[in-house]
Amino acid sequence: MKRVLSWLMIGLITILFANCKKYLDIPSDKRMVIISNLEDLQSLLDAFNQINFVDPGAGEASADNNFLTDAAWQSLGEYDRSMYIWSDRNVIVPYSVYSGNIWATCYNIIYRANTVLFHIARMEKTIENEDQYNNIKGQAHFLRAKSYLQMAWIWCLSYDSTSKNTDLGLPLRLTPDFNEPSTRSTLDETYSQIIDDFIMAVQLLPREAIHRIRPGKGAAFGYLSRCYLSMRKYTEAGLYADSCLQIHSELMDFNTDIPNPNANYPIPQLNAEVVYFARMATPSVLSYGSVDTILYNSYDEMDLRKKTFFRDVEGRKVFRGSYNQNAIPFTGLATDEMYLTLAECLVRRGDVQLALKSFNELMITRWDKDDFSTTITESPSEALELILKERRKELLYRDLRWMDIKRLNKENYNIILSRMVNDKVYTLAPNDPKFALAIPEDIISRSNIIQNPR
Amino acid sequence: MKFSTGCYTHTRENRVLSLLYNLRLLNNRKILRMMKLAILLTILTTLKAWSHSVGQTFSISVKNAPIEKVLAQIKKQSDYRFIYTREELKAALPVTLHVENASLAAVLQSCFNQQPLDYSLDGRYIIITRKTPASDTTRMLPRITGIITGPDGAPVVGATVSIDGSSKITVTDEQGRFTLESIPAGSILLVSSVGYEAIRYPVAFDAEISLRLNIQVEELSNVNIEVNTGFQELPKERATGSFTHIDNKLLNEQVSTDVLSRLEHIVNGLSVNRKISTSGQISIRGLSTIRGPKDPLIIVDNFPYAGDLNNINPNNIESITILKDAAAASIWGARAGNGVIVITTKKGKFNQPFRVELNSNVTIASKPNLGYLKQMSASDLIDVEQMLFEKGFYNNRESNITRPPLSAVVETLIAQRDGLIDGATGTARINALRNRDVRDDFNRLIYQPAVNQQYALNARGGSGNMAYAFNVGWDKNISELAERYQRINIGSDNTFALVKNLRIHAGIQYTQSNTTSGKPGYYAIPWPGYSALPPYTSLTEPLYHYRAPYIDTAGDGKLLDWKYYPTDDWQHSRGESKLQDILLNTGISYTAFKGLTADVKYQFEQQQTTGRTLHDLESFYARDLINTYSEVNDGVISYGIPRGAVLGLSHGSITSHNLRGQLNFNHTWNSHSLAAIVGAETREIRNSSSGNTIYGYNDDILTYAPVDFVNLKPTFITGWENFIPDGISLNETINRFVSFYGNTAYTFKERYTLSASARRDASNLFGVSTNNKWRPLWSAGASWELSKEAFYNSTFLPYLRLRATHGYSGNVDPSMSAVTAIQYDVTSRYTSSPISRITNFYNPSLRWEKIRMSNVGIDFRMLGNRIGGSIEYYKKIGTDLYGLEPIDYSAGLGTETITKNIASMHGYGWDIEINSINTTGAVEWLTHFNVNLYKDKIIKNFNRNQQGRSYITGSGLLSISGLENKPVYSMLSYPWAGLEPSTGNPQGYVNKEISTDYNELTGSSVTVDDLVYSGPIMPTIYGNIGNTVKYKGLSLTIRITYKAGYYFRRSSINYRSLYASYAGHAEYAARWQKPGDELSTHVPSMIYPVPANRDDFYYGADVSVEKGDHIRIQYFNFSYSMGEKLLRKMALQNFQCYIQSNNIGIIWRKNRKGIDPDYSDNSILPGRTISVGIKAGF
């Protein structure tokens, strides 16, 4: 008995030792996995709540499409009030105090993209997985570029080839290593990175994604066009807008494609024009704001957008024309923008008739069909003025206006922003350094990166 | 005995039946098989045990055998025990006996007939005494007789009476009498009996000795205390480590449904903090970690308890041992850094008479005192609302398309403005609200006294080859919010000595509990968008979750009623959760040779919880959801969610397996003694849960309706499209541990002890590299019983022992990992592909926390053992502690901090425990006194930003201040410069200049160096005093607890929250209103709009810091125990009735605001409880 028991003990301990490694090798949480295959990477990019639904709205909130009543402004939080009056500081909420720090949400997308790029470089590309491999890699490049582009519009000055090497760009983080210190690149380096990433995306992405919540080649072309437009490189911008339209050219006809024009949100989500679906994390300045009165009055009565886009609230006009079919502004890419970009770029190149063809193709879908007449002109300046006017009327609340103001002021359009709160007038002069918003103060104190000059 | 026999059989049947019934609910075949085995063993044991008490017969056949043989036969065939001395049996003659199925009386009769011996029967004891006096010797007392009685004068039966220095020994008979013969004059008579203090009596020439024994004061019986580490039991005298032993009696001074809540007020070195965690963070000797898990490890009968600790019935607890230092805790390895609480349940013992204990009590808790809450007055709030209304504050909400609700006052003001009602009507309506107080409604309609009932029955006993115990318990609680809780415990525990040297142990414990949700409390009535109900709310009127005028007209009457009824709704949204826990313990133990025992223990536990929340069609939840997804077109309604109840189902299970193999060696030779264990164990805990929601449910006929979760559905109010929530969740985690350990203690001459222990642990924690998985932990200790030395002859301290230990324990957070890991969530509705997020970041240096702990202590007894206790000093240094390192969030991790082993801390303190007997005699007064001193500080922490704001601690749940060289939880504040005389704005200092620039004050220009440090937030002095006064059968215990040397932050008015969410504060009434007020108040003026940081600055200023020192009467217990005589008459072993009251209240506090510093300011304090109950033993 004694011996039997001793052997039993020895046996037990041996078994324990022998199986230890295996016994302890199983994961502690079944839902938790170490990234090992392409599906894991795709799942990181499919998290639409963190990828598609958090586009920053600080630019739109700082632009001139929207205004707040005194009462509404007073009822907002301090950071929102600062954002509205272009304050020198405290425009973005600190990360630790409230949620909704857009610097963090943009960099989170970049981190996901970097994680995907880091891991995919260590995975084997085979004949079987090539399409999926390229697709995922392309999505990561696309998302990284898109985030940097949106951030550059908010926190950098408008691109200017004369000062591109001295103007401050963004901290460019290209690996998932969180230990790397942040330093601000030049504006040229930032835009070069964005273009490189979009070009990679164009090469890698499939012509059309399985769903428009994922980018396809068309989306990459479209964003590339946006990027060049904001750099005022109109040839490239026009070229890529055209490339996008080669893939997606469909337009909604407001005469027929709006099922119920009296609905709160009449424009269907994921309609024919949407190339890439994204929406804004709406800042309070926008959610409690009303549409600029002059802008509203500039819509013709025969312009179907006037009643489709706006709703009356106690005498003020509120925007309801989001392609998201709710109060949250659509900030993805749609074909209407591409038609307008193409038209603008063509006219700037001097090709007025081709530009007007593209322009009219869009306008006919926006106008009461019984009243529509084709716009005809020979004058490039008149055509450009017309196109830019319609651009503002078509693309309001798309987070494009801030960028448009910045680039147009570089071309002496002299758009002066002005807001009145409690009888006090705040103005933002063209090319004011405050067109690059204050970087959140807490990130400055943590990383010691340079704050935008005030 | 007759009574208990009958009762026994009855209980057994019920017990087996209900076990079998509940078994059906478990479908796991493996469990079933194991349970069957356990039940079989249980039934066998109990049946065997009972057979004795029912008409016992004997068959014995011996010829000329020594009497011992007959006695052994009787012993073997029954569980009767004999009490005799070998001396007496020497005189016995050989016996010849032939009986078949004879009764005990007959056997004894014929056996002792011819003997010079007599016998008497007492319960299960047969006492053998000498029949006639033998001849005497000169200088000898021929014979002494005497009577031994208890303090009440009743005879003590079975007391051992012996002569010091001789082998003469006897026991008292049924009358408490004894006889001893041939005693040298002047001998010392020793009398002892279990439960009584032993006495020494010098024998003079008195022929009749009458001695009275005192009931033993258990607190002082240190000698007999065995500390249970969960791996072994050691006599406390030989343990070098730091233990606190809580016996059954001390534990039962309080009445509660759970075990742990009783520890707070009685255990030396244990404290509970309700500001780190609202449910109460238990800590033993303060903190051992900064960011890691802070809970002590809880062991129930040898293994960590995986289920809900509320499953354990306190009536089934024999004792609790708290392991406080490294020597004690290192045996538990990487989870013992926060100390270990070892709970031991009641067990049967071999050769123990059968006993039944019954405990029953009722507890009534008063309604909570809502008047304590610092609620703003209705009238003040109305004034604020009127001001805000005039400023247009509500315009946004009024026009908001999501129709957020507006208060009755604001709706009235709108109606008045829009001309729907005239000014006079509006004013009258509003003024009618001014004198209301919603707390009156809560008191009247919601809160009720809580009633808890508890019944418990324990039975145990044992024969020569088996020991058994079983328990049944039933608890039924109805809370102050009508929440119902019911718990049934059934269990048995058996040990058999199958063959020589081999013991088998089998235990089963089954718990079932049901919880049914009750009413919503003061803070729990939902009102979307707001954190509190306006104080003028009437609970008898419906509450609007969307704007009243909108709801009243929406949907042309086609929708379901869209109002919320505060007092009724709970009856229509009932949550029910059922828990079943089964705990199986088996073990085999083999003694290979004297001193060496090999054990294999296995424990299996499975806890199943099923939750069911039924929102019937009358519930707001169901109506709201159905309305939200309804569409009304041309007067025709269509439903996205079918009309019917909404049923939420959830299921969770925890399964744990523990296997342990251990060799024990215990040997004493000459003046050496050695106790050693070595073993290995594995542990697996599997946790899984799932949930889903069923729509259109009909509870009567169990039908439900399908719902489209895939496509976007328009919502009624805004038209926004949304997905209908499917409520599906799935989780599964598995934690595995493998450990090897050893522990040894060597004692020389019963006074010098050396001890050492070591352990290695490994786990499957995600990605922790192998080196860190195997982390060795060790400890060493020594003790010296000074008072046993020849040179020691202090009469002042007759007992003195010194001890010291040093060692390491660990702490591990299973949720932390060292690799980049992603976690899958739901499936994307757009692409039908899974979605994941990154939950862990590549963090290669992550390892377990290490706590180095040293302990030195003195155990002493003085003044004739009337004062005894221990004084201990400990020091702990935690290194490799988890700390949150703030990172540049441009890294994009989605968090601004990451966990690293970067912090270290230092803690030290004194634990003093003193027991004293202040008076003896008829009135006995005993004191149990605990004093704990504790201090800690952070030695090293991350180099985080120096902005003062990050170090300000709040009044709610605490976060760690993290400042080096200051306590882990420190009270730091902005320096306060009073209110600005002209505006009432709070003022602080920027660069030593008075300032009202709140962005500066709370921004980077005020660094941590500019802050005021008040002191620690954790008490540095705490403890309790229990005083017991006994007179005859009456006993009164009052326990006082105290805490001192710490600070807390008061709650205060926050204007931003007041405007946005009605979170008002009573101190609003004392705000600055006109110049001059700054002299008498520190409450800032009301301004609108208010800069966010103005509130934050005021709240963080040192003006709102208070001292926490306080003393409270925690509980009293008044009991009456029936005297021996009466017990005898009623055939009872013991009988006690008691009245107990808990949460009695603070008797002194340092702060003058009447705040209870133990609870977060403005939280609802638990009501005072009163319990009455009885305890009886048969």
Coordinates of N, CA, C and O in Angstrom, one line a residue, chain B residues 333-426:
Chain B
G333 N 0.6 31.6 -2.8 CA 1.3 32.0 -4.0 C 0.8 33.3 -4.6 O 0.5 34.3 -3.9
A334 N 0.7 33.3 -5.9 CA 0.5 34.6 -6.6 C -0.8 35.3 -6.5 O -1.1 36.3 -7.0
R335 N -1.7 34.7 -5.7 CA -3.0 35.4 -5.5 C -3.1 35.8 -4.0 O -4.2 36.3 -3.6
A336 N -2.1 35.7 -3.2 CA -2.2 35.9 -1.8 C -1.7 37.2 -1.3 O -1.7 37.5 -0.2
G337 N -1.3 38.0 -2.3 CA -0.7 39.3 -1.9 C -1.6 40.2 -1.0 O -1.1 41.0 -0.3
N338 N -2.9 40.0 -1.2 CA -3.8 40.9 -0.4 C -4.2 40.2 0.8 O -5.2 40.6 1.4
G339 N -3.6 39.1 1.2 CA -4.0 38.4 2.4 C -5.0 37.3 2.0 O -5.5 37.3 0.9
V340 N -5.2 36.4 3.0 CA -6.0 35.2 2.7 C -7.1 35.1 3.8 O -6.7 35.2 5.0
I341 N -8.3 34.8 3.5 CA -9.3 34.5 4.5 C -9.7 33.1 4.3 O -10.2 32.7 3.2
V342 N -9.4 32.3 5.3 CA -9.7 30.8 5.2 C -10.9 30.5 6.1 O -10.9 30.7 7.3
I343 N -11.9 30.1 5.4 CA -13.2 29.8 6.0 C -13.3 28.3 6.2 O -13.1 27.5 5.2
T344 N -13.6 27.8 7.4 CA -13.7 26.4 7.7 C -15.1 26.1 8.1 O -15.6 26.7 9.0
T345 N -15.7 25.2 7.4 CA -17.1 24.9 7.7 C -17.2 23.8 8.8 O -16.2 23.2 9.2
K346 N -18.3 23.6 9.4 CA -18.5 22.7 10.5 C -18.3 21.3 10.0 O -18.9 20.9 9.0
K347 N -17.6 20.5 10.8 CA -17.3 19.1 10.4 C -17.6 18.2 11.5 O -17.5 18.6 12.7
G348 N -17.9 16.9 11.2 CA -18.0 16.0 12.3 C -16.6 15.5 12.7 O -15.6 15.7 12.0
K349 N -16.5 15.0 13.9 CA -15.3 14.4 14.4 C -15.5 13.0 14.8 O -16.6 12.6 15.2
F350 N -14.4 12.2 14.7 CA -14.5 10.8 15.2 C -14.8 10.8 16.7 O -14.4 11.7 17.4
N351 N -15.6 9.8 17.1 CA -15.9 9.6 18.5 C -16.5 10.9 19.1 O -16.2 11.3 20.2
Q352 N -17.4 11.5 18.4 CA -18.1 12.6 18.9 C -19.6 12.3 19.1 O -20.1 11.7 18.2
P353 N -20.2 12.6 20.2 CA -21.6 12.3 20.3 C -22.4 13.1 19.3 O -22.0 14.2 18.9
F354 N -23.5 12.5 19.0 CA -24.4 13.1 18.0 C -25.0 14.4 18.6 O -25.5 14.4 19.7
R355 N -24.9 15.5 17.8 CA -25.5 16.8 18.3 C -26.2 17.5 17.2 O -25.8 17.4 16.0
V356 N -27.3 18.1 17.6 CA -28.0 18.9 16.6 C -28.1 20.3 17.1 O -28.3 20.6 18.3
E357 N -27.8 21.3 16.2 CA -27.9 22.7 16.6 C -28.9 23.4 15.7 O -28.9 23.1 14.5
L358 N -29.6 24.2 16.3 CA -30.7 24.9 15.6 C -30.5 26.4 15.8 O -30.2 26.8 16.9
N359 N -30.6 27.2 14.7 CA -30.5 28.6 14.9 C -31.6 29.2 14.1 O -31.8 28.9 12.9
S360 N -32.3 30.1 14.6 CA -33.4 30.8 13.9 C -33.5 32.2 14.3 O -33.4 32.5 15.5
N361 N -33.6 33.1 13.4 CA -33.7 34.5 13.8 C -34.4 35.3 12.7 O -34.6 34.9 11.6
V362 N -34.9 36.5 13.2 CA -35.6 37.4 12.3 C -34.9 38.8 12.5 O -34.6 39.2 13.6
T363 N -34.6 39.4 11.3 CA -33.9 40.7 11.4 C -34.8 41.7 10.7 O -35.4 41.5 9.6
I364 N -35.0 42.9 11.4 CA -35.8 43.9 10.8 C -34.8 45.2 10.6 O -34.2 45.6 11.6
A365 N -34.7 45.7 9.4 CA -33.9 46.9 9.2 C -34.9 48.0 8.9 O -35.8 47.9 8.2
S366 N -34.6 49.1 9.6 CA -35.4 50.3 9.4 C -35.2 50.9 8.0 O -34.2 50.6 7.4
K367 N -36.2 51.7 7.6 CA -36.1 52.4 6.3 C -34.8 53.3 6.3 O -34.5 53.9 7.4
P368 N -34.2 53.5 5.2 CA -33.0 54.4 5.2 C -33.5 55.8 5.5 O -34.6 56.2 5.2
N369 N -32.6 56.6 6.1 CA -32.9 58.0 6.4 C -32.6 58.9 5.2 O -31.5 59.2 5.0
L370 N -33.6 59.2 4.4 CA -33.4 60.0 3.2 C -33.1 61.4 3.6 O -32.6 62.2 2.8
G371 N -33.5 61.8 4.8 CA -33.2 63.2 5.2 C -31.7 63.5 5.3 O -31.3 64.6 5.2
Y372 N -30.9 62.4 5.3 CA -29.5 62.6 5.3 C -29.0 63.2 4.0 O -27.9 63.8 3.9
L373 N -29.7 62.9 2.9 CA -29.3 63.3 1.6 C -29.3 64.8 1.4 O -30.3 65.5 1.9
K374 N -28.3 65.4 0.8 CA -28.2 66.8 0.7 C -29.0 67.3 -0.5 O -28.4 67.9 -1.5
Q375 N -30.2 67.1 -0.5 CA -31.1 67.4 -1.7 C -31.4 68.9 -1.6 O -31.7 69.5 -0.5
M376 N -31.4 69.6 -2.7 CA -31.8 71.0 -2.8 C -33.3 71.1 -2.6 O -34.0 70.2 -2.9
S377 N -33.7 72.3 -2.1 CA -35.1 72.4 -1.8 C -35.9 72.6 -3.1 O -35.3 73.2 -4.1
A378 N -37.1 72.2 -3.2 CA -37.9 72.4 -4.4 C -38.0 73.9 -4.8 O -37.8 74.2 -6.0
S379 N -38.1 74.7 -3.8 CA -38.3 76.1 -4.1 C -37.0 76.7 -4.7 O -37.1 77.5 -5.7
D380 N -35.9 76.3 -4.2 CA -34.6 76.8 -4.8 C -34.5 76.3 -6.2 O -34.1 77.1 -7.1
L381 N -34.8 75.1 -6.4 CA -34.7 74.6 -7.8 C -35.6 75.3 -8.8 O -35.2 75.6 -9.9
I382 N -36.8 75.6 -8.3 CA -37.7 76.3 -9.2 C -37.2 77.6 -9.6 O -37.3 78.0 -10.7
D383 N -36.6 78.3 -8.6 CA -36.0 79.6 -8.9 C -34.9 79.5 -10.0 O -34.8 80.3 -10.9
V384 N -34.1 78.5 -9.8 CA -33.0 78.2 -10.8 C -33.6 78.0 -12.2 O -33.2 78.5 -13.2
E385 N -34.7 77.1 -12.2 CA -35.3 76.8 -13.5 C -35.9 78.1 -14.2 O -35.8 78.3 -15.4
Q386 N -36.5 78.9 -13.3 CA -37.1 80.1 -13.9 C -36.0 81.0 -14.5 O -36.2 81.6 -15.5
M387 N -34.9 81.1 -13.8 CA -33.8 81.9 -14.2 C -33.3 81.4 -15.6 O -33.1 82.1 -16.6
L388 N -33.1 80.1 -15.6 CA -32.6 79.4 -16.8 C -33.5 79.6 -18.0 O -33.2 79.8 -19.1
F389 N -34.8 79.5 -17.7 CA -35.8 79.6 -18.7 C -35.8 81.0 -19.3 O -35.8 81.1 -20.6
E390 N -35.6 82.0 -18.5 CA -35.5 83.4 -19.0 C -34.3 83.6 -19.9 O -34.3 84.3 -20.9
K391 N -33.2 82.9 -19.6 CA -32.0 83.0 -20.4 C -32.1 82.1 -21.7 O -31.1 82.0 -22.4
G392 N -33.2 81.4 -21.8 CA -33.3 80.6 -23.1 C -32.5 79.3 -23.0 O -32.3 78.6 -24.0
F393 N -32.2 78.9 -21.8 CA -31.4 77.6 -21.6 C -32.1 76.4 -22.2 O -31.5 75.5 -22.7
Y394 N -33.5 76.4 -22.1 CA -34.2 75.2 -22.5 C -34.6 75.2 -23.9 O -35.2 74.3 -24.4
N395 N -34.3 76.3 -24.7 CA -34.7 76.4 -26.1 C -34.2 75.2 -26.9 O -34.9 74.7 -27.7
N396 N -32.9 74.9 -26.6 CA -32.3 73.7 -27.4 C -33.1 72.5 -27.2 O -33.4 71.7 -28.1
R397 N -33.4 72.2 -25.9 CA -34.2 71.0 -25.6 C -35.6 71.1 -26.1 O -36.1 70.1 -26.6
E398 N -36.2 72.2 -26.1 CA -37.5 72.4 -26.5 C -37.6 72.0 -28.0 O -38.6 71.4 -28.4
S399 N -36.6 72.4 -28.8 CA -36.7 72.2 -30.2 C -36.0 70.9 -30.6 O -36.0 70.6 -31.8
N400 N -35.5 70.2 -29.6 CA -34.7 69.0 -30.0 C -35.6 68.0 -30.5 O -36.7 67.7 -29.9
I401 N -35.3 67.4 -31.6 CA -36.1 66.5 -32.3 C -36.2 65.1 -31.6 O -37.1 64.4 -31.9
T402 N -35.3 64.9 -30.7 CA -35.4 63.6 -29.9 C -36.4 63.8 -28.8 O -36.6 62.8 -28.0
R403 N -37.0 64.9 -28.6 CA -38.0 65.2 -27.6 C -37.6 64.9 -26.2 O -38.3 64.1 -25.5
P404 N -36.5 65.4 -25.7 CA -36.1 65.1 -24.3 C -37.1 65.7 -23.4 O -37.7 66.8 -23.7
P405 N -37.4 65.0 -22.3 CA -38.4 65.5 -21.3 C -38.0 66.9 -20.7 O -36.8 67.1 -20.5
L406 N -39.0 67.6 -20.4 CA -38.7 68.9 -19.6 C -39.5 68.7 -18.3 O -40.5 68.1 -18.2
S407 N -39.0 69.4 -17.3 CA -39.7 69.3 -16.0 C -41.0 69.9 -16.0 O -41.3 70.7 -16.9
A408 N -41.8 69.6 -15.0 CA -43.2 70.2 -14.9 C -43.1 71.7 -14.8 O -43.9 72.4 -15.4
V409 N -42.1 72.2 -14.2 CA -41.9 73.7 -14.1 C -41.7 74.3 -15.4 O -42.3 75.3 -15.9
V410 N -40.7 73.7 -16.2 CA -40.4 74.3 -17.5 C -41.5 74.2 -18.4 O -41.8 75.1 -19.2
E411 N -42.3 73.0 -18.4 CA -43.4 72.9 -19.2 C -44.5 74.0 -18.9 O -45.1 74.5 -19.8
T412 N -44.6 74.3 -17.6 CA -45.6 75.3 -17.3 C -45.1 76.7 -17.8 O -45.9 77.4 -18.3
L413 N -43.8 76.9 -17.7 CA -43.3 78.2 -18.1 C -43.5 78.3 -19.7 O -43.8 79.4 -20.2
I414 N -43.3 77.2 -20.4 CA -43.5 77.3 -21.8 C -45.0 77.5 -22.2 O -45.3 78.4 -23.0
A415 N -45.8 76.8 -21.5 CA -47.3 77.0 -21.7 C -47.7 78.5 -21.4 O -48.5 79.1 -22.2
Q416 N -47.1 79.0 -20.4 CA -47.4 80.4 -20.0 C -46.9 81.4 -21.1 O -47.6 82.3 -21.5
R417 N -45.6 81.1 -21.6 CA -45.0 81.9 -22.6 C -45.9 81.9 -23.9 O -46.1 82.9 -24.5
D418 N -46.3 80.7 -24.2 CA -47.0 80.5 -25.5 C -48.5 80.9 -25.4 O -49.3 80.7 -26.3
G419 N -48.9 81.4 -24.2 CA -50.2 81.8 -24.0 C -51.3 80.7 -23.8 O -52.5 80.9 -24.0
L420 N -50.8 79.5 -23.6 CA -51.8 78.4 -23.4 C -52.4 78.4 -22.1 O -53.5 77.9 -21.9
I421 N -51.7 79.0 -21.1 CA -52.3 79.2 -19.8 C -52.0 80.7 -19.4 O -51.0 81.2 -19.9
D422 N -52.8 81.3 -18.6 CA -52.5 82.6 -18.2 C -51.5 82.7 -17.1 O -51.2 81.6 -16.5
G423 N -50.9 83.8 -16.9 CA -49.8 84.0 -15.9 C -50.2 83.5 -14.5 O -49.4 82.9 -13.9
A424 N -51.4 83.9 -14.1 CA -51.8 83.5 -12.7 C -51.9 82.0 -12.6 O -51.4 81.5 -11.6
T425 N -52.5 81.3 -13.6 CA -52.5 79.9 -13.5 C -51.2 79.3 -13.4 O -50.9 78.4 -12.6
G426 N -50.3 79.8 -14.3 CA -48.9 79.3 -14.3 C -48.2 79.5 -12.9 O -47.6 78.5 -12.4

